[in-house]
PDB file of C-alpha atoms in Angstrom:
ATOM      1  CA  MET B   1       0.000   0.000   0.000  1.00  0.00           C
ATOM      2  CA  THR B   2       2.869   2.369  -0.729  1.00  0.00           C
ATOM      3  CA  GLY B   3       1.592   5.922  -1.198  1.00  0.00           C
ATOM      4  CA  TYR B   4      -1.704   5.054   0.473  1.00  0.00           C
ATOM      5  CA  GLU B   5      -3.802   7.902   1.850  1.00  0.00           C
ATOM      6  CA  ASN B   6      -6.737   7.721   4.222  1.00  0.00           C
ATOM      7  CA  HIS B   7      -9.528   6.116   2.249  1.00  0.00           C
ATOM      8  CA  ALA B   8     -13.160   5.154   2.906  1.00  0.00           C
ATOM      9  CA  GLY B   9     -14.937   2.484   0.888  1.00  0.00           C
ATOM     10  CA  PHE B  10     -18.723   2.518   0.541  1.00  0.00           C
ATOM     11  CA  SER B  11     -20.814  -0.372  -0.721  1.00  0.00           C
ATOM     12  CA  ILE B  12     -24.314   0.382  -1.996  1.00  0.00           C
ATOM     13  CA  SER B  13     -27.036  -2.263  -2.232  1.00  0.00           C
ATOM     14  CA  ASP B  14     -30.755  -1.802  -2.805  1.00  0.00           C
ATOM     15  CA  SER B  15     -31.365  -1.707   0.942  1.00  0.00           C
ATOM     16  CA  LYS B  16     -28.326  -0.261   2.724  1.00  0.00           C
ATOM     17  CA  LEU B  17     -25.065   1.641   2.689  1.00  0.00           C
ATOM     18  CA  GLN B  18     -21.930   0.110   4.201  1.00  0.00           C
ATOM     19  CA  VAL B  19     -18.661   1.861   5.007  1.00  0.00           C
ATOM     20  CA  VAL B  20     -15.132   0.664   5.760  1.00  0.00           C
ATOM     21  CA  GLU B  21     -12.480   3.274   6.509  1.00  0.00           C
ATOM     22  CA  ILE B  22      -8.722   2.604   6.419  1.00  0.00           C
ATOM     23  CA  ASN B  23      -6.368   5.235   7.824  1.00  0.00           C
ATOM     24  CA  ASN B  24      -2.613   5.737   7.623  1.00  0.00           C
ATOM     25  CA  GLN B  25      -0.862   6.931  10.752  1.00  0.00           C
ATOM     26  CA  GLN B  26       2.931   7.161  10.916  1.00  0.00           C
ATOM     27  CA  ASP B  27       3.253   4.688   8.024  1.00  0.00           C
ATOM     28  CA  HIS B  28       1.011   2.168   9.769  1.00  0.00           C
ATOM     29  CA  PHE B  29      -2.404   1.243   8.443  1.00  0.00           C
ATOM     30  CA  TYR B  30      -5.323   0.559  10.712  1.00  0.00           C
ATOM     31  CA  LEU B  31      -9.016  -0.093  10.474  1.00  0.00           C
ATOM     32  CA  GLU B  32     -10.809   3.055  11.562  1.00  0.00           C
ATOM     33  CA  ASN B  33     -14.479   2.245  11.005  1.00  0.00           C
ATOM     34  CA  ILE B  34     -16.954  -0.463   9.954  1.00  0.00           C
ATOM     35  CA  ASP B  35     -20.635   0.414   9.859  1.00  0.00           C
ATOM     36  CA  GLU B  36     -23.845   0.146   7.885  1.00  0.00           C
ATOM     37  CA  THR B  37     -27.257   1.730   7.766  1.00  0.00           C
ATOM     38  CA  TYR B  38     -30.463   1.010   5.881  1.00  0.00           C
ATOM     39  CA  PHE B  39     -32.098   3.393   3.421  1.00  0.00           C
ATOM     40  CA  ASN B  40     -35.430   4.888   4.377  1.00  0.00           C
ATOM     41  CA  GLU B  41     -36.956   2.884   1.537  1.00  0.00           C
ATOM     42  CA  PRO B  42     -35.569   0.392  -1.006  1.00  0.00           C
ATOM     43  CA  LEU B  43     -33.298   1.945  -3.620  1.00  0.00           C
ATOM     44  CA  ASN B  44     -33.979   1.183  -7.261  1.00  0.00           C
ATOM     45  CA  PHE B  45     -31.201   2.605  -9.425  1.00  0.00           C
ATOM     46  CA  GLU B  46     -32.879   1.595 -12.656  1.00  0.00           C
ATOM     47  CA  LYS B  47     -36.310   3.139 -11.958  1.00  0.00           C
ATOM     48  CA  ASP B  48     -35.761   5.885  -9.387  1.00  0.00           C
ATOM     49  CA  LYS B  49     -34.998   9.401 -10.525  1.00  0.00           C
ATOM     50  CA  GLU B  50     -31.492  10.648  -9.847  1.00  0.00           C
ATOM     51  CA  THR B  51     -32.833  13.161  -7.309  1.00  0.00           C
ATOM     52  CA  LYS B  52     -34.413  10.346  -5.287  1.00  0.00           C
ATOM     53  CA  ILE B  53     -31.244   8.213  -5.455  1.00  0.00           C
ATOM     54  CA  SER B  54     -29.206  11.174  -4.244  1.00  0.00           C
ATOM     55  CA  SER B  55     -31.656  11.907  -1.426  1.00  0.00           C
ATOM     56  CA  LEU B  56     -31.676   8.315  -0.129  1.00  0.00           C
ATOM     57  CA  LEU B  57     -27.910   8.090  -0.381  1.00  0.00           C
ATOM     58  CA  GLN B  58     -27.437  11.408   1.419  1.00  0.00           C
ATOM     59  CA  GLY B  59     -29.808  10.394   4.217  1.00  0.00           C
ATOM     60  CA  ALA B  60     -27.955   7.138   4.840  1.00  0.00           C
ATOM     61  CA  TYR B  61     -24.588   8.893   4.673  1.00  0.00           C
ATOM     62  CA  ASN B  62     -25.740  11.518   7.182  1.00  0.00           C
ATOM     63  CA  GLU B  63     -26.806   8.789   9.612  1.00  0.00           C
ATOM     64  CA  LEU B  64     -23.393   7.117   9.364  1.00  0.00           C
ATOM     65  CA  MET B  65     -21.607  10.445   9.869  1.00  0.00           C
ATOM     66  CA  ILE B  66     -23.646  11.300  12.953  1.00  0.00           C
ATOM     67  CA  ARG B  67     -22.529   8.025  14.531  1.00  0.00           C
ATOM     68  CA  LYS B  68     -18.887   8.398  13.472  1.00  0.00           C
ATOM     69  CA  PRO B  69     -17.612  11.003  10.988  1.00  0.00           C
ATOM     70  CA  ILE B  70     -15.059   9.698   8.505  1.00  0.00           C
ATOM     71  CA  LYS B  71     -11.602  11.258   8.544  1.00  0.00           C
ATOM     72  CA  SER B  72     -10.928  10.482   4.883  1.00  0.00           C
ATOM     73  CA  ARG B  73     -11.630  12.909   2.071  1.00  0.00           C
ATOM     74  CA  SER B  74     -10.976  10.245  -0.576  1.00  0.00           C
ATOM     75  CA  VAL B  75     -13.815   7.756  -1.048  1.00  0.00           C
ATOM     76  CA  SER B  76     -14.731   4.931  -3.405  1.00  0.00           C
ATOM     77  CA  PHE B  77     -17.905   2.965  -4.073  1.00  0.00           C
ATOM     78  CA  THR B  78     -19.084  -0.468  -5.098  1.00  0.00           C
ATOM     79  CA  LEU B  79     -22.388  -0.788  -6.915  1.00  0.00           C
ATOM     80  CA  PRO B  80     -24.785  -3.763  -7.213  1.00  0.00           C
ATOM     81  CA  PHE B  81     -24.757  -6.335  -9.998  1.00  0.00           C
ATOM     82  CA  GLU B  82     -27.887  -5.111 -11.753  1.00  0.00           C
ATOM     83  CA  LEU B  83     -26.199  -1.879 -12.842  1.00  0.00           C
ATOM     84  CA  PHE B  84     -23.405  -3.603 -14.759  1.00  0.00           C
ATOM     85  CA  TYR B  85     -23.289  -5.093 -18.222  1.00  0.00           C
ATOM     86  CA  THR B  86     -20.730  -7.874 -18.512  1.00  0.00           C
ATOM     87  CA  ALA B  87     -19.285 -10.163 -21.142  1.00  0.00           C
ATOM     88  CA  GLN B  88     -16.240 -12.333 -21.691  1.00  0.00           C
ATOM     89  CA  LEU B  89     -15.108 -12.186 -25.296  1.00  0.00           C
ATOM     90  CA  PRO B  90     -12.113 -13.114 -27.469  1.00  0.00           C
ATOM     91  CA  TYR B  91      -9.886 -10.152 -28.285  1.00  0.00           C
ATOM     92  CA  ASP B  92      -7.003  -9.223 -30.530  1.00  0.00           C
ATOM     93  CA  ASN B  93      -4.004  -8.451 -28.336  1.00  0.00           C
ATOM     94  CA  THR B  94      -2.340  -6.475 -31.142  1.00  0.00           C
ATOM     95  CA  LEU B  95      -4.959  -3.712 -30.823  1.00  0.00           C
ATOM     96  CA  LEU B  96      -4.159  -0.562 -28.870  1.00  0.00           C
ATOM     97  CA  HIS B  97      -6.094   0.144 -25.663  1.00  0.00           C
ATOM     98  CA  GLN B  98      -8.379   2.757 -27.229  1.00  0.00           C
ATOM     99  CA  ASP B  99      -9.079   0.554 -30.238  1.00  0.00           C
ATOM    100  CA  LEU B 100      -9.983  -2.297 -27.908  1.00  0.00           C
ATOM    101  CA  LEU B 101     -12.407  -0.077 -26.016  1.00  0.00           C
ATOM    102  CA  GLU B 102     -14.136   0.858 -29.273  1.00  0.00           C
ATOM    103  CA  GLU B 103     -14.290  -2.804 -30.292  1.00  0.00           C
ATOM    104  CA  PHE B 104     -15.845  -3.735 -26.952  1.00  0.00           C
ATOM    105  CA  ARG B 105     -18.270  -0.824 -27.206  1.00  0.00           C
ATOM    106  CA  TRP B 106     -19.448  -2.175 -30.557  1.00  0.00           C
ATOM    107  CA  GLU B 107     -19.783  -5.685 -29.103  1.00  0.00           C
ATOM    108  CA  PHE B 108     -21.923  -4.328 -26.275  1.00  0.00           C
ATOM    109  CA  SER B 109     -24.151  -2.505 -28.747  1.00  0.00           C
ATOM    110  CA  VAL B 110     -24.916  -5.936 -30.242  1.00  0.00           C
ATOM    111  CA  LEU B 111     -25.249  -7.803 -26.937  1.00  0.00           C
ATOM    112  CA  TYR B 112     -27.289  -5.055 -25.258  1.00  0.00           C
ATOM    113  CA  PRO B 113     -29.136  -3.209 -28.058  1.00  0.00           C
ATOM    114  CA  PHE B 114     -31.452  -1.497 -25.540  1.00  0.00           C
ATOM    115  CA  VAL B 115     -28.496   0.476 -24.116  1.00  0.00           C
ATOM    116  CA  GLN B 116     -26.699   3.374 -25.777  1.00  0.00           C
ATOM    117  CA  ALA B 117     -23.145   2.015 -25.986  1.00  0.00           C
ATOM    118  CA  LYS B 118     -21.709   5.536 -26.194  1.00  0.00           C
ATOM    119  CA  ASP B 119     -23.082   6.193 -22.690  1.00  0.00           C
ATOM    120  CA  LEU B 120     -21.173   3.303 -21.133  1.00  0.00           C
ATOM    121  CA  ALA B 121     -17.975   3.541 -19.105  1.00  0.00           C
ATOM    122  CA  ILE B 122     -16.023   0.375 -19.926  1.00  0.00           C
ATOM    123  CA  GLN B 123     -13.238  -1.466 -18.138  1.00  0.00           C
ATOM    124  CA  TYR B 124     -11.706  -4.819 -19.008  1.00  0.00           C
ATOM    125  CA  ILE B 125      -9.323  -7.487 -17.730  1.00  0.00           C
ATOM    126  CA  ASP B 126      -7.239  -9.067 -20.470  1.00  0.00           C
ATOM    127  CA  ILE B 127      -6.552 -12.798 -20.122  1.00  0.00           C
ATOM    128  CA  ASP B 128      -3.932 -14.616 -22.154  1.00  0.00           C
ATOM    129  CA  LYS B 129      -4.822 -18.038 -23.544  1.00  0.00           C
ATOM    130  CA  ASN B 130      -4.149 -20.739 -20.976  1.00  0.00           C
ATOM    131  CA  GLU B 131      -4.706 -24.397 -20.261  1.00  0.00           C
ATOM    132  CA  PHE B 132      -8.409 -23.723 -19.662  1.00  0.00           C
ATOM    133  CA  THR B 133      -9.169 -21.387 -22.588  1.00  0.00           C
ATOM    134  CA  PRO B 134      -7.443 -21.849 -25.970  1.00  0.00           C
ATOM    135  CA  TYR B 135      -7.422 -18.175 -26.992  1.00  0.00           C
ATOM    136  CA  ASN B 136      -7.060 -14.676 -25.534  1.00  0.00           C
ATOM    137  CA  THR B 137     -10.184 -13.355 -23.839  1.00  0.00           C
ATOM    138  CA  ALA B 138     -11.195 -10.254 -21.921  1.00  0.00           C
ATOM    139  CA  ILE B 139     -13.644  -9.882 -19.049  1.00  0.00           C
ATOM    140  CA  ILE B 140     -15.482  -6.672 -19.903  1.00  0.00           C
ATOM    141  CA  ILE B 141     -17.580  -4.686 -17.438  1.00  0.00           C
ATOM    142  CA  ALA B 142     -19.623  -1.629 -18.379  1.00  0.00           C
ATOM    143  CA  LEU B 143     -21.625   0.886 -16.364  1.00  0.00           C
ATOM    144  CA  GLN B 144     -23.852   3.718 -17.529  1.00  0.00           C
ATOM    145  CA  ARG B 145     -22.091   7.027 -16.986  1.00  0.00           C
ATOM    146  CA  LYS B 146     -25.142   8.559 -15.317  1.00  0.00           C
ATOM    147  CA  TYR B 147     -24.437   6.491 -12.193  1.00  0.00           C
ATOM    148  CA  LEU B 148     -20.898   7.820 -12.072  1.00  0.00           C
ATOM    149  CA  GLN B 149     -22.344  11.319 -12.306  1.00  0.00           C
ATOM    150  CA  VAL B 150     -24.682  10.654  -9.357  1.00  0.00           C
ATOM    151  CA  LEU B 151     -21.689   9.578  -7.251  1.00  0.00           C
ATOM    152  CA  ASN B 152     -19.611  12.514  -8.466  1.00  0.00           C
ATOM    153  CA  ASN B 153     -22.347  14.953  -7.490  1.00  0.00           C
ATOM    154  CA  PHE B 154     -22.741  13.272  -4.101  1.00  0.00           C
ATOM    155  CA  CYS B 155     -19.007  13.583  -3.412  1.00  0.00           C
ATOM    156  CA  ARG B 156     -18.941  17.210  -4.498  1.00  0.00           C
ATOM    157  CA  GLN B 157     -21.836  18.049  -2.168  1.00  0.00           C
ATOM    158  CA  ASN B 158     -20.039  16.409   0.752  1.00  0.00           C
ATOM    159  CA  ASN B 159     -16.559  17.797   0.048  1.00  0.00           C
ATOM    160  CA  LEU B 160     -15.260  14.332  -0.873  1.00  0.00           C
ATOM    161  CA  LYS B 161     -12.978  13.144  -3.662  1.00  0.00           C
ATOM    162  CA  LEU B 162     -14.272  10.206  -5.719  1.00  0.00           C
ATOM    163  CA  LYS B 163     -11.483   7.771  -6.552  1.00  0.00           C
ATOM    164  CA  PHE B 164     -12.896   4.433  -7.752  1.00  0.00           C
ATOM    165  CA  VAL B 165     -16.182   2.733  -8.619  1.00  0.00           C
ATOM    166  CA  ASP B 166     -16.291  -1.046  -8.946  1.00  0.00           C
ATOM    167  CA  ASN B 167     -18.464  -4.127  -9.188  1.00  0.00           C
ATOM    168  CA  ILE B 168     -19.116  -5.711  -5.764  1.00  0.00           C
ATOM    169  CA  HIS B 169     -17.552  -9.070  -6.653  1.00  0.00           C
ATOM    170  CA  PHE B 170     -14.287  -7.658  -7.985  1.00  0.00           C
ATOM    171  CA  ALA B 171     -14.017  -5.423  -4.923  1.00  0.00           C
ATOM    172  CA  ALA B 172     -14.637  -8.441  -2.668  1.00  0.00           C
ATOM    173  CA  GLU B 173     -11.961 -10.353  -4.568  1.00  0.00           C
ATOM    174  CA  ARG B 174      -9.460  -7.599  -3.772  1.00  0.00           C
ATOM    175  CA  ALA B 175     -10.333  -7.990  -0.085  1.00  0.00           C
ATOM    176  CA  LEU B 176      -9.777 -11.738  -0.399  1.00  0.00           C
ATOM    177  CA  VAL B 177      -6.316 -11.189  -1.874  1.00  0.00           C
ATOM    178  CA  MET B 178      -5.531  -8.934   1.103  1.00  0.00           C
ATOM    179  CA  SER B 179      -6.693 -11.526   3.667  1.00  0.00           C
ATOM    180  CA  ASN B 180      -5.002 -14.483   5.318  1.00  0.00           C
ATOM    181  CA  ALA B 181      -7.276 -16.766   3.284  1.00  0.00           C
ATOM    182  CA  ALA B 182      -5.664 -15.644   0.003  1.00  0.00           C
ATOM    183  CA  ALA B 183      -5.665 -18.521  -2.460  1.00  0.00           C
ATOM    184  CA  PRO B 184      -2.446 -20.467  -3.022  1.00  0.00           C
ATOM    185  CA  ALA B 185      -1.169 -21.201  -6.520  1.00  0.00           C
ATOM    186  CA  GLY B 186      -3.637 -23.044  -8.705  1.00  0.00           C
ATOM    187  CA  VAL B 187      -7.310 -22.661  -9.547  1.00  0.00           C
ATOM    188  CA  SER B 188      -9.631 -20.919  -7.090  1.00  0.00           C
ATOM    189  CA  MET B 189     -13.360 -20.322  -7.312  1.00  0.00           C
ATOM    190  CA  SER B 190     -15.021 -17.316  -5.717  1.00  0.00           C
ATOM    191  CA  VAL B 191     -18.809 -17.158  -5.345  1.00  0.00           C
ATOM    192  CA  TYR B 192     -20.820 -14.052  -4.476  1.00  0.00           C
ATOM    193  CA  LEU B 193     -24.500 -14.192  -3.487  1.00  0.00           C
ATOM    194  CA  CYS B 194     -26.620 -11.053  -3.419  1.00  0.00           C
ATOM    195  CA  ASN B 195     -30.406 -10.797  -3.591  1.00  0.00           C
ATOM    196  CA  LYS B 196     -31.416 -12.291  -6.932  1.00  0.00           C
ATOM    197  CA  TYR B 197     -27.889 -12.590  -8.320  1.00  0.00           C
ATOM    198  CA  LEU B 198     -25.090 -15.123  -8.206  1.00  0.00           C
ATOM    199  CA  SER B 199     -21.636 -14.436  -9.595  1.00  0.00           C
ATOM    200  CA  ILE B 200     -18.843 -16.962 -10.083  1.00  0.00           C
ATOM    201  CA  LEU B 201     -15.225 -15.986 -10.601  1.00  0.00           C
ATOM    202  CA  PHE B 202     -12.439 -18.429 -11.403  1.00  0.00           C
ATOM    203  CA  SER B 203      -8.812 -17.391 -10.937  1.00  0.00           C
ATOM    204  CA  TYR B 204      -5.571 -19.099 -11.861  1.00  0.00           C
ATOM    205  CA  ASN B 205      -2.470 -18.289  -9.825  1.00  0.00           C
ATOM    206  CA  GLY B 206      -4.245 -15.202  -8.531  1.00  0.00           C
ATOM    207  CA  LYS B 207      -5.441 -13.801 -11.872  1.00  0.00           C
ATOM    208  CA  PRO B 208      -9.089 -13.956 -13.051  1.00  0.00           C
ATOM    209  CA  ILE B 209      -9.715 -16.302 -15.976  1.00  0.00           C
ATOM    210  CA  GLN B 210     -13.528 -16.628 -16.070  1.00  0.00           C
ATOM    211  CA  PHE B 211     -16.407 -14.543 -14.725  1.00  0.00           C
ATOM    212  CA  ASN B 212     -20.182 -14.880 -14.890  1.00  0.00           C
ATOM    213  CA  ILE B 213     -23.111 -13.037 -13.310  1.00  0.00           C
ATOM    214  CA  LEU B 214     -26.338 -15.043 -13.216  1.00  0.00           C
ATOM    215  CA  GLN B 215     -29.812 -13.861 -12.308  1.00  0.00           C
ATOM    216  CA  LEU B 216     -31.734 -16.121  -9.930  1.00  0.00           C
ATOM    217  CA  ASN B 217     -35.432 -16.837  -9.659  1.00  0.00           C
ATOM    218  CA  ASP B 218     -34.902 -18.458  -6.258  1.00  0.00           C
ATOM    219  CA  ALA B 219     -32.150 -19.975  -4.127  1.00  0.00           C
ATOM    220  CA  SER B 220     -32.826 -23.518  -5.367  1.00  0.00           C
ATOM    221  CA  GLU B 221     -31.011 -22.618  -8.608  1.00  0.00           C
ATOM    222  CA  ILE B 222     -27.692 -21.861  -6.917  1.00  0.00           C
ATOM    223  CA  PRO B 223     -26.243 -25.419  -6.714  1.00  0.00           C
ATOM    224  CA  GLY B 224     -27.115 -26.133 -10.356  1.00  0.00           C
ATOM    225  CA  HIS B 225     -25.409 -22.989 -11.602  1.00  0.00           C
ATOM    226  CA  ILE B 226     -22.237 -23.808  -9.675  1.00  0.00           C
ATOM    227  CA  ILE B 227     -22.245 -27.412 -10.909  1.00  0.00           C
ATOM    228  CA  ARG B 228     -22.613 -26.242 -14.513  1.00  0.00           C
ATOM    229  CA  ALA B 229     -19.768 -23.778 -14.043  1.00  0.00           C
ATOM    230  CA  LEU B 230     -17.586 -26.667 -12.882  1.00  0.00           C
ATOM    231  CA  THR B 231     -18.463 -29.131 -15.615  1.00  0.00           C
ATOM    232  CA  GLY B 232     -16.796 -27.016 -18.262  1.00  0.00           C
ATOM    233  CA  ARG B 233     -17.895 -25.571 -21.561  1.00  0.00           C
ATOM    234  CA  GLU B 234     -16.477 -25.773 -25.036  1.00  0.00           C
ATOM    235  CA  ASN B 235     -14.392 -22.632 -24.538  1.00  0.00           C
ATOM    236  CA  PHE B 236     -13.585 -23.122 -20.846  1.00  0.00           C
ATOM    237  CA  LYS B 237     -12.432 -26.493 -19.565  1.00  0.00           C
ATOM    238  CA  ILE B 238     -12.426 -26.856 -15.813  1.00  0.00           C
ATOM    239  CA  SER B 239     -13.671 -29.329 -13.188  1.00  0.00           C
ATOM    240  CA  LYS B 240     -14.224 -29.501  -9.451  1.00  0.00           C
ATOM    241  CA  ASN B 241     -11.122 -31.679  -9.143  1.00  0.00           C
ATOM    242  CA  ALA B 242      -9.033 -28.803 -10.507  1.00  0.00           C
ATOM    243  CA  LEU B 243      -9.948 -26.497  -7.610  1.00  0.00           C
ATOM    244  CA  THR B 244      -7.343 -25.772  -4.964  1.00  0.00           C
ATOM    245  CA  SER B 245      -9.685 -23.503  -2.988  1.00  0.00           C
ATOM    246  CA  ALA B 246     -13.219 -22.079  -2.967  1.00  0.00           C
ATOM    247  CA  PHE B 247     -14.478 -18.900  -1.313  1.00  0.00           C
ATOM    248  CA  ILE B 248     -17.908 -17.434  -0.748  1.00  0.00           C
ATOM    249  CA  THR B 249     -19.244 -14.082   0.360  1.00  0.00           C
ATOM    250  CA  GLY B 250     -22.339 -11.956  -0.015  1.00  0.00           C
ATOM    251  CA  ASP B 251     -24.689  -9.533   1.647  1.00  0.00           C
ATOM    252  CA  SER B 252     -26.057 -11.058   4.869  1.00  0.00           C
ATOM    253  CA  LEU B 253     -24.898 -14.518   3.830  1.00  0.00           C
ATOM    254  CA  SER B 254     -25.947 -16.955   6.551  1.00  0.00           C
ATOM    255  CA  ASN B 255     -23.797 -19.754   7.914  1.00  0.00           C
ATOM    256  CA  SER B 256     -26.614 -22.210   7.242  1.00  0.00           C
ATOM    257  CA  ILE B 257     -26.699 -21.350   3.521  1.00  0.00           C
ATOM    258  CA  VAL B 258     -22.934 -21.799   3.296  1.00  0.00           C
ATOM    259  CA  GLN B 259     -23.060 -25.137   5.123  1.00  0.00           C
ATOM    260  CA  THR B 260     -25.897 -26.361   2.890  1.00  0.00           C
ATOM    261  CA  LEU B 261     -23.887 -25.497  -0.229  1.00  0.00           C
ATOM    262  CA  CYS B 262     -20.810 -27.227   1.216  1.00  0.00           C
ATOM    263  CA  ASP B 263     -22.831 -30.380   1.898  1.00  0.00           C
ATOM    264  CA  THR B 264     -24.764 -30.330  -1.370  1.00  0.00           C
ATOM    265  CA  LEU B 265     -21.789 -29.674  -3.639  1.00  0.00           C
ATOM    266  CA  ASP B 266     -19.079 -31.374  -1.560  1.00  0.00           C
ATOM    267  CA  ILE B 267     -17.006 -28.200  -1.749  1.00  0.00           C
ATOM    268  CA  ASP B 268     -15.330 -26.655   1.297  1.00  0.00           C
ATOM    269  CA  PHE B 269     -16.363 -23.011   0.859  1.00  0.00           C
ATOM    270  CA  ILE B 270     -14.423 -20.520   2.995  1.00  0.00           C
ATOM    271  CA  GLN B 271     -16.107 -17.409   4.390  1.00  0.00           C
ATOM    272  CA  PHE B 272     -12.989 -15.283   4.559  1.00  0.00           C
ATOM    273  CA  ASN B 273     -12.330 -12.377   6.914  1.00  0.00           C
ATOM    274  CA  PRO B 274     -11.329  -9.245   4.937  1.00  0.00           C
ATOM    275  CA  PHE B 275      -9.958  -7.614   8.108  1.00  0.00           C
ATOM    276  CA  ASP B 276      -7.643 -10.289   9.470  1.00  0.00           C
ATOM    277  CA  LYS B 277      -4.462  -8.638   8.169  1.00  0.00           C
ATOM    278  CA  ILE B 278      -5.094  -5.093   9.294  1.00  0.00           C
ATOM    279  CA  LYS B 279      -4.874  -3.706  12.823  1.00  0.00           C
ATOM    280  CA  PRO B 280      -8.253  -2.531  14.145  1.00  0.00           C
ATOM    281  CA  GLY B 281      -8.890   0.526  16.255  1.00  0.00           C
ATOM    282  CA  GLN B 282      -9.472  -0.390  19.897  1.00  0.00           C
ATOM    283  CA  LYS B 283     -13.207   0.361  19.832  1.00  0.00           C
ATOM    284  CA  LEU B 284     -13.788  -2.007  16.902  1.00  0.00           C
ATOM    285  CA  PHE B 285     -13.376  -5.040  19.167  1.00  0.00           C
ATOM    286  CA  GLU B 286     -16.837  -4.161  20.489  1.00  0.00           C
ATOM    287  CA  ASN B 287     -18.240  -3.745  16.973  1.00  0.00           C
ATOM    288  CA  LYS B 288     -20.457  -6.684  15.925  1.00  0.00           C
ATOM    289  CA  PHE B 289     -19.709  -6.015  12.255  1.00  0.00           C
ATOM    290  CA  TYR B 290     -16.020  -6.558  12.955  1.00  0.00           C
ATOM    291  CA  SER B 291     -16.456  -9.612  15.175  1.00  0.00           C
ATOM    292  CA  GLU B 292     -19.467 -11.367  13.622  1.00  0.00           C
ATOM    293  CA  HIS B 293     -20.475 -10.029  10.200  1.00  0.00           C
ATOM    294  CA  PHE B 294     -17.055  -9.303   8.693  1.00  0.00           C
ATOM    295  CA  ASN B 295     -17.591 -11.421   5.566  1.00  0.00           C
ATOM    296  CA  SER B 296     -20.492  -9.278   4.317  1.00  0.00           C
ATOM    297  CA  PHE B 297     -18.206  -6.214   4.342  1.00  0.00           C
ATOM    298  CA  ALA B 298     -15.795  -7.696   1.776  1.00  0.00           C
ATOM    299  CA  PRO B 299     -16.803  -5.295  -1.066  1.00  0.00           C
ATOM    300  CA  ALA B 300     -16.525  -2.158   1.101  1.00  0.00           C
ATOM    301  CA  ALA B 301     -13.201  -3.412   2.490  1.00  0.00           C
ATOM    302  CA  GLY B 302     -11.870  -4.324  -0.955  1.00  0.00           C
ATOM    303  CA  ILE B 303     -12.639  -0.935  -2.470  1.00  0.00           C
ATOM    304  CA  ALA B 304     -11.158   0.767   0.623  1.00  0.00           C
ATOM    305  CA  TYR B 305      -7.938  -1.220   0.133  1.00  0.00           C
ATOM    306  CA  ARG B 306      -7.656  -0.200  -3.510  1.00  0.00           C
ATOM    307  CA  VAL B 307      -4.828   2.189  -4.356  1.00  0.00           C
ATOM    308  CA  GLY B 308      -4.834   2.089  -8.166  1.00  0.00           C
TER     309      GLY B 308
END
């Protein structure tokens, strides 16, 4: 974390706002704050007007600040799955970065014709061909710029500096890498459960190689989706026997759900602690989020840990 400044990470779901603050004091990093609060009413990014989104977000933020003001001026956010458009596509690694972005923008205009591709902010992770996929691919994630503008306006109104905005699963994965549970060499699977969505991320030697977000009708579909992800497809060959580790996290993920998935799938899922490598402030030992519900704060922790 060289060059790290005080930084607060916020995670927004449809029901609540979570915060994790990391501070730097005399070249030592410590956990300053973990907290959450619920919105006055459910938040619907896709249907609510921007003024309503801003009002609900401001109300929740005010409640958090009354309990414990953040010391950081730099903040970052994670946003829920339903706001992102994703794809994993082959790509030409001879293309320049800007040319690749334009190529992906065109691909998204075909995959998601109901969205104006020019209004999307796009990021991607390039993946070289490997023993699981026979050609170069890229995991591409896009977000409508209007949501970035809402967050920018919020930060400006609160004298904050917006640094990063990320998908909840990729932020949680960063927290995993920073934890004692970090995957050893080999193939790891990371599962994220949130409301009506399930995402599955495979990594090889610490680098993502496959990512999917799946919409759920109900929880009974979860085991089947994971089994299908592990039986391989024509362009992605993998099996349960190839796994060296498996991790799971999510918003309010219960121990009983995790145990049921472990028993049903015969996979030893680990609910990792995103805070086990960072020194907590003394008062946090009395904080139930720190001692009991740490796993659900993985996205807020991961985006707070991010430096670039």
